[in-house]
Short mmCIF file of C-alpha atoms and ligand atoms in Angstrom, two decimals:
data_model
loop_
_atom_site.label_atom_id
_atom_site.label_comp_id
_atom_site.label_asym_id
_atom_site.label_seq_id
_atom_site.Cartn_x
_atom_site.Cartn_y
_atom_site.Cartn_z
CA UNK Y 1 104.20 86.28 94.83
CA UNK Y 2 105.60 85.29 91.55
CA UNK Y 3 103.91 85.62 88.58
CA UNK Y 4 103.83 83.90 85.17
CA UNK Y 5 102.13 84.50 81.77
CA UNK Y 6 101.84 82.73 79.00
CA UNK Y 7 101.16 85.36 76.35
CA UNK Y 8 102.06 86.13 72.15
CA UNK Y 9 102.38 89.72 73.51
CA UNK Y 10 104.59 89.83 76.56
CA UNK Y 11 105.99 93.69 76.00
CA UNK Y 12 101.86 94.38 76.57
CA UNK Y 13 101.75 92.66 80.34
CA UNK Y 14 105.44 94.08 80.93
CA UNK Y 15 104.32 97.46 79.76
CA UNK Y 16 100.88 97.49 81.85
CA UNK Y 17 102.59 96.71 84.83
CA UNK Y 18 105.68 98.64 85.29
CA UNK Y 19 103.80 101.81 86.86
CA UNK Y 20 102.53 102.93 90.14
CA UNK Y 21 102.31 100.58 93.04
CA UNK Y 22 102.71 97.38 90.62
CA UNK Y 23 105.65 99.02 89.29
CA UNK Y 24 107.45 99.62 92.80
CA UNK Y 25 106.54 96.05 93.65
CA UNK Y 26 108.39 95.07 90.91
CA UNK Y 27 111.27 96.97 91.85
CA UNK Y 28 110.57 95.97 95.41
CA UNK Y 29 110.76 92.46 94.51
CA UNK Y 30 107.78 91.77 96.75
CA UNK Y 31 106.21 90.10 93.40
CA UNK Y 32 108.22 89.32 90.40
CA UNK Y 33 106.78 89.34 86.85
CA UNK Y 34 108.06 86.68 84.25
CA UNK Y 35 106.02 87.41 80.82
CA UNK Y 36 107.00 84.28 78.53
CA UNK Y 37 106.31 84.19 74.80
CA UNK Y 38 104.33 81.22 73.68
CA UNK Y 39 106.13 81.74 69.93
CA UNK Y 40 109.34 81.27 71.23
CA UNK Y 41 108.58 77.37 71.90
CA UNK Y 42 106.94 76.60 68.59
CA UNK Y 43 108.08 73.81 67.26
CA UNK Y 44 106.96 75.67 63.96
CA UNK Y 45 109.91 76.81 61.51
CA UNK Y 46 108.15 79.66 60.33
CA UNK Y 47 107.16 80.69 64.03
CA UNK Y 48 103.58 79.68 63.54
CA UNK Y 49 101.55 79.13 66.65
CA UNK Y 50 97.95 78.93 65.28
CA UNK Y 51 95.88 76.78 62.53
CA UNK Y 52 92.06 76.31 61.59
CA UNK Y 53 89.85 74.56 63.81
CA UNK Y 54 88.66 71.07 62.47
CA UNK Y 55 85.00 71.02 61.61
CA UNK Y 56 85.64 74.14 60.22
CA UNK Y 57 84.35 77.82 62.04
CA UNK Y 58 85.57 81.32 61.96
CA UNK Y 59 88.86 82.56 62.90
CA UNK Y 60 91.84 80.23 63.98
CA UNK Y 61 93.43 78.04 67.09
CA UNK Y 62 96.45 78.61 68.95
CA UNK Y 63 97.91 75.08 68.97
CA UNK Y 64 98.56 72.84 71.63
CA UNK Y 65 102.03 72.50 71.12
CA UNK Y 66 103.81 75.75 71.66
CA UNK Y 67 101.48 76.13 74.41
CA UNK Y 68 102.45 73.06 76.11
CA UNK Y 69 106.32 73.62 75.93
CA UNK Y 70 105.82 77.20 77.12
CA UNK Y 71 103.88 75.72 80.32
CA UNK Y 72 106.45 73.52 80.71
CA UNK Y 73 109.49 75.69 80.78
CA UNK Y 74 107.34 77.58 83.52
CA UNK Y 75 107.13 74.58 85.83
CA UNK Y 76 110.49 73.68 85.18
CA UNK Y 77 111.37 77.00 86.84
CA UNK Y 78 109.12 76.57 89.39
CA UNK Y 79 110.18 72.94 90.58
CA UNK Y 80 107.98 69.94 91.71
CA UNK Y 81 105.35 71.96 93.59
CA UNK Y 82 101.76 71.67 91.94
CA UNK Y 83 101.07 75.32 90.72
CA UNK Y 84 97.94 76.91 89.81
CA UNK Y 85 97.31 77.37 86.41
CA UNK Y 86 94.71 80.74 85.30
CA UNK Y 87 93.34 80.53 81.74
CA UNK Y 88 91.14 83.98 80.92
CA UNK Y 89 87.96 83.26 79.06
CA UNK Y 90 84.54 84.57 78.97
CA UNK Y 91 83.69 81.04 79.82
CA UNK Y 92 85.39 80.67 82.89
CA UNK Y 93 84.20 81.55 86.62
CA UNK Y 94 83.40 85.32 87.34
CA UNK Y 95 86.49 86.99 89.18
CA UNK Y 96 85.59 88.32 92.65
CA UNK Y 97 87.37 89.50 95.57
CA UNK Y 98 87.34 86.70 97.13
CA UNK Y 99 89.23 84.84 94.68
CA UNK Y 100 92.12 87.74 94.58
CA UNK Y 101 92.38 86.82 97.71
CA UNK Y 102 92.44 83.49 97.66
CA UNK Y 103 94.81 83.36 95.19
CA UNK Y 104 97.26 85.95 96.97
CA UNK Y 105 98.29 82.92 99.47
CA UNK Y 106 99.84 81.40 96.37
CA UNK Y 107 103.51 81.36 96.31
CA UNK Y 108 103.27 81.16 92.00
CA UNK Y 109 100.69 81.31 89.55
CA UNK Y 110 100.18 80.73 86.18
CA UNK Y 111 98.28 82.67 83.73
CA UNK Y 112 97.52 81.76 80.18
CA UNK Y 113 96.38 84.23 77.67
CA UNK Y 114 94.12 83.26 74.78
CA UNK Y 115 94.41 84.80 71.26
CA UNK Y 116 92.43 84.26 67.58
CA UNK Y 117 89.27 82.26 68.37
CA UNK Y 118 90.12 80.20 71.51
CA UNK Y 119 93.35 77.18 71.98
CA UNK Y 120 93.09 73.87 71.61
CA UNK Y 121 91.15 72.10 73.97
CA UNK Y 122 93.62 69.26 74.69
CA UNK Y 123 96.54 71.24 75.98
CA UNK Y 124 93.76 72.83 78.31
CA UNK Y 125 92.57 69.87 79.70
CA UNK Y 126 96.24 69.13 80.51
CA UNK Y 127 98.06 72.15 82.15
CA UNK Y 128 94.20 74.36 83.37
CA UNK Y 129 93.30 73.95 86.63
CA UNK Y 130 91.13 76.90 86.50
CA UNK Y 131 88.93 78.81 84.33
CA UNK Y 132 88.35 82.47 84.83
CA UNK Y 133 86.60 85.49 82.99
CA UNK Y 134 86.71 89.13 84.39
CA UNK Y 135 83.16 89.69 83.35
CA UNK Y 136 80.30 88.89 80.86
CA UNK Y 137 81.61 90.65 77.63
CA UNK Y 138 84.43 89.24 75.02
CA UNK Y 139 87.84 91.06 74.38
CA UNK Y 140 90.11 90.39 72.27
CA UNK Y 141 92.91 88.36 74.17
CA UNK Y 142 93.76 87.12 77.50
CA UNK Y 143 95.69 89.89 78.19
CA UNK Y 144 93.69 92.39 80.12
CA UNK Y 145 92.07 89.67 81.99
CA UNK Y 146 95.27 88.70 83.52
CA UNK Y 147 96.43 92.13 84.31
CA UNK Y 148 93.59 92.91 85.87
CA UNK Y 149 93.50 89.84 87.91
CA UNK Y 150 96.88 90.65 88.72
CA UNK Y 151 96.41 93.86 89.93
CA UNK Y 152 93.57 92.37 92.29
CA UNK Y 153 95.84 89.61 93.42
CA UNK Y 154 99.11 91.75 94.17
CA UNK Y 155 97.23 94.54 96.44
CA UNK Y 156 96.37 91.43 99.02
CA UNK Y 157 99.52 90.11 99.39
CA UNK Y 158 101.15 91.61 101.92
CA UNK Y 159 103.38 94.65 101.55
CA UNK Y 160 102.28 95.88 98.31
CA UNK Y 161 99.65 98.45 99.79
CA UNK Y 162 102.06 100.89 101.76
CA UNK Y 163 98.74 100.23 105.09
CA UNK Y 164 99.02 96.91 105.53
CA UNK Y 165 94.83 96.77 106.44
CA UNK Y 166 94.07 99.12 103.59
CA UNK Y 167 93.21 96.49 101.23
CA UNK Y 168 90.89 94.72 104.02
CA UNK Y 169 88.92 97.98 104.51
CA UNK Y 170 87.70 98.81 100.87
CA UNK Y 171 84.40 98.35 99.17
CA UNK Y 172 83.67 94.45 98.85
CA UNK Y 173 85.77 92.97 101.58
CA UNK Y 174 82.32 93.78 103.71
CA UNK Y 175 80.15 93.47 100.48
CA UNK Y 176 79.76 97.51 101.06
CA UNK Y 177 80.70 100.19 98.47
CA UNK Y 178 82.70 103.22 99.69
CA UNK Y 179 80.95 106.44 101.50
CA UNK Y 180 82.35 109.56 99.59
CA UNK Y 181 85.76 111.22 100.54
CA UNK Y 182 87.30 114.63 100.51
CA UNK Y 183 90.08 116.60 100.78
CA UNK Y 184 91.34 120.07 100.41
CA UNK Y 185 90.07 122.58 100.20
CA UNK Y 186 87.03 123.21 102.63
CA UNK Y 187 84.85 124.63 99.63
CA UNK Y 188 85.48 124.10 96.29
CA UNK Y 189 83.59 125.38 93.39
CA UNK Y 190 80.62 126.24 95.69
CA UNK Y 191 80.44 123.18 97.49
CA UNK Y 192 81.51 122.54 101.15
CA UNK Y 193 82.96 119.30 102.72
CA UNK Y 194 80.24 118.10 104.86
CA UNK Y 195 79.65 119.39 108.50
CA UNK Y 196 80.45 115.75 110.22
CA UNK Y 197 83.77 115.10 108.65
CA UNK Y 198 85.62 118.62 110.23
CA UNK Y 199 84.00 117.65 113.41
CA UNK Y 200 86.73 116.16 114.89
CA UNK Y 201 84.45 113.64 116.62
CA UNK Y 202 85.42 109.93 115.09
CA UNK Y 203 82.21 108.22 116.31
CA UNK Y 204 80.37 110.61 114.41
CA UNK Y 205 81.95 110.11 111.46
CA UNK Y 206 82.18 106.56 111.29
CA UNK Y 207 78.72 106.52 111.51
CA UNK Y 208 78.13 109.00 109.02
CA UNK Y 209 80.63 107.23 106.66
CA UNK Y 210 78.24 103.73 107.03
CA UNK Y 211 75.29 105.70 106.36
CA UNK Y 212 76.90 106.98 103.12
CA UNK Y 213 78.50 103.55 102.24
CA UNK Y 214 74.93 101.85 103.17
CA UNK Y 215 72.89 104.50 100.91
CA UNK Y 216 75.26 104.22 98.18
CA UNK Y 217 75.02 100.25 97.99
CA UNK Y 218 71.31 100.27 98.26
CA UNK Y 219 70.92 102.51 95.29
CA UNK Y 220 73.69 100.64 93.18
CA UNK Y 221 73.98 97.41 94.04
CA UNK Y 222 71.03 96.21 96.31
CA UNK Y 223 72.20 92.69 96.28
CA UNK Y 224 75.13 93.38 97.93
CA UNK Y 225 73.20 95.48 100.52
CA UNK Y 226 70.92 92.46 101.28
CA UNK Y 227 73.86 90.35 101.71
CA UNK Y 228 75.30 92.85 104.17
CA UNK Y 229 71.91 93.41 105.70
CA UNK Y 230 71.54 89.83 106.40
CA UNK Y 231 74.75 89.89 108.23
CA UNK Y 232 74.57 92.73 110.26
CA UNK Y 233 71.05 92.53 111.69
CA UNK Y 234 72.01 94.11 114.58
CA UNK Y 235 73.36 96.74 113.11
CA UNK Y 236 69.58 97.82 112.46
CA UNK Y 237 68.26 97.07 115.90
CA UNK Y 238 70.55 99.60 117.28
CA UNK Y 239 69.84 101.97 114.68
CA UNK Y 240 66.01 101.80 115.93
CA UNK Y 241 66.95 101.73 119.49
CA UNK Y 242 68.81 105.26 118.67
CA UNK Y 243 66.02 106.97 117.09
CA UNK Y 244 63.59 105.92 119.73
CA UNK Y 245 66.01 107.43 122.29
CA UNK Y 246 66.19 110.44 119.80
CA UNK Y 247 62.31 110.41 119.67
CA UNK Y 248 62.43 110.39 123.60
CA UNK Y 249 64.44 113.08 124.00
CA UNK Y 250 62.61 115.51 121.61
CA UNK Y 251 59.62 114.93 122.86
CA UNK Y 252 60.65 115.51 126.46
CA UNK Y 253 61.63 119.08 125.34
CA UNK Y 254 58.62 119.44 123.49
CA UNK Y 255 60.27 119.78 120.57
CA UNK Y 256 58.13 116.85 118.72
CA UNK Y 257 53.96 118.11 117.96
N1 ADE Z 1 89.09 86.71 77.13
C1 ADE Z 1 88.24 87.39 76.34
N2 ADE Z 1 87.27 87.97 77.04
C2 ADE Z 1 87.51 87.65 78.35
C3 ADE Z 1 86.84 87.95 79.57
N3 ADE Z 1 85.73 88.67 79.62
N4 ADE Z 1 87.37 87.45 80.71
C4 ADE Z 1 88.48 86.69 80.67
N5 ADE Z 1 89.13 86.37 79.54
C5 ADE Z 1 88.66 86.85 78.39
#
């Protein structure tokens, strides 16, 4: 996976991704980063890259122009094969899962950070081919947005997560959240790791591990439960047909009135 990003501030999307997994990655070579500076393809002597907005407004543009030469210095790079091209705005679609890992089959993409009060909407309507915000509240710059999205897109592609199925397994890729997990020690601060998990009996806890993840989705996000309730039906038929035989049972000992 190769990444591009059109940015004023490429030392800030170098910086925020030279650490942890991203950072080995890098190193690894399994994605590459190329962070290109829009100002270094104005055409402006003074370096200028933005002006007021006609029809007057607060703030200023980024201009078409620098923009435009900086996308095209990408694709030169790239060769003749259409690439995708990811501009960050609050107005764009909402960034999911399913889109990091849509995108992750990419061989390129392009991502093209905003600054000041938006960029011209011509050069958009040119070089966009898709319009993406990371959530319903305004920052200051395209930045973020694109690391983020980066981060989401790199952990799908195969051989960045060290498990090659742990990125399949976590919260969202079955529109569940994750049960709780712990480690070392046994009890810590007065609190014990529950019974199930030093059981030793997998069944047990897998089941006890969709419980959690199941309870935990309900309470937080309940329309991600219904989704996952609507596709997993049966999952609730056997559930019943387990406590009846449960029922059953304890009331064959007597254990039940
Ligand atoms: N630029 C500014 N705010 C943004 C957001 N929420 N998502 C994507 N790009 C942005």
């Amino acid at each position: 996976m190769n990444f591009h990003v059109l940015t004023l501030f490429p030392e800030m999307i170098i910086q925020g991704l030279n650490t942890s997994i991203m950072g080995r990655s890098l190193e690894m070579g399994t994605i590459t980063l190329n962070a290109v500076n829009i100002r270094d393809y104005t055409a402006n002597k003074h370096k200028k890259v933005d002006d007021y907005p006609y029809g007057g407004g607060a703030g200023m543009l980024m201009q078409a122009q620098p923009v435009y030469d900086a996308y095209l210095a990408v694709k030169d790079s790239i060769g003749e094969k259409p690439v995708r091209v990811i501009y960050l705005t609050p107005q764009g679609k909402t960034f999911c899962q399913d889109m990091a890992k849509e995108l992750a089959k990419e061989e390129d993409l392009v991502f093209l950070c905003g600054h000041y009060e938006g960029i011209d909407e011509r050069v958009l309507e040119e070089i966009v081919t898709d319009y993406v915000s990371i959530g319903d509240y305004v920052l200051t710059g395209g930045e973020l947005p694109a690391m983020v999205m980066m981060d989401a897109v790199a952990r799908m592609v195969p051989g960045v997560l060290g498990n090659q199925d742990s990125g399949e397994n976590e919260s969202f890729s079955n529109y569940l959240l994750e049960y709780p997990q712990y480690s070392r020690p046994e009890v810590w601060n007065g609190k014990k790791v529950p019974e199930i998990l030093l059981s030793g009996n997998h069944a047990k806890v897998e089941e006890w591990r969709l419980e959690k993840s199941l309870e935990k989705t309900k309470a937080v996000r309940p329309e991600l439960y219904e989704k996952w309730a609507e596709e997993n039906s049966e999952y609730f038929v056997k559930k019943a047909k387990r406590e009846e035989r449960q029922r059953k049972k304890l009331l064959k000992e007597k254990l039940l009135r």
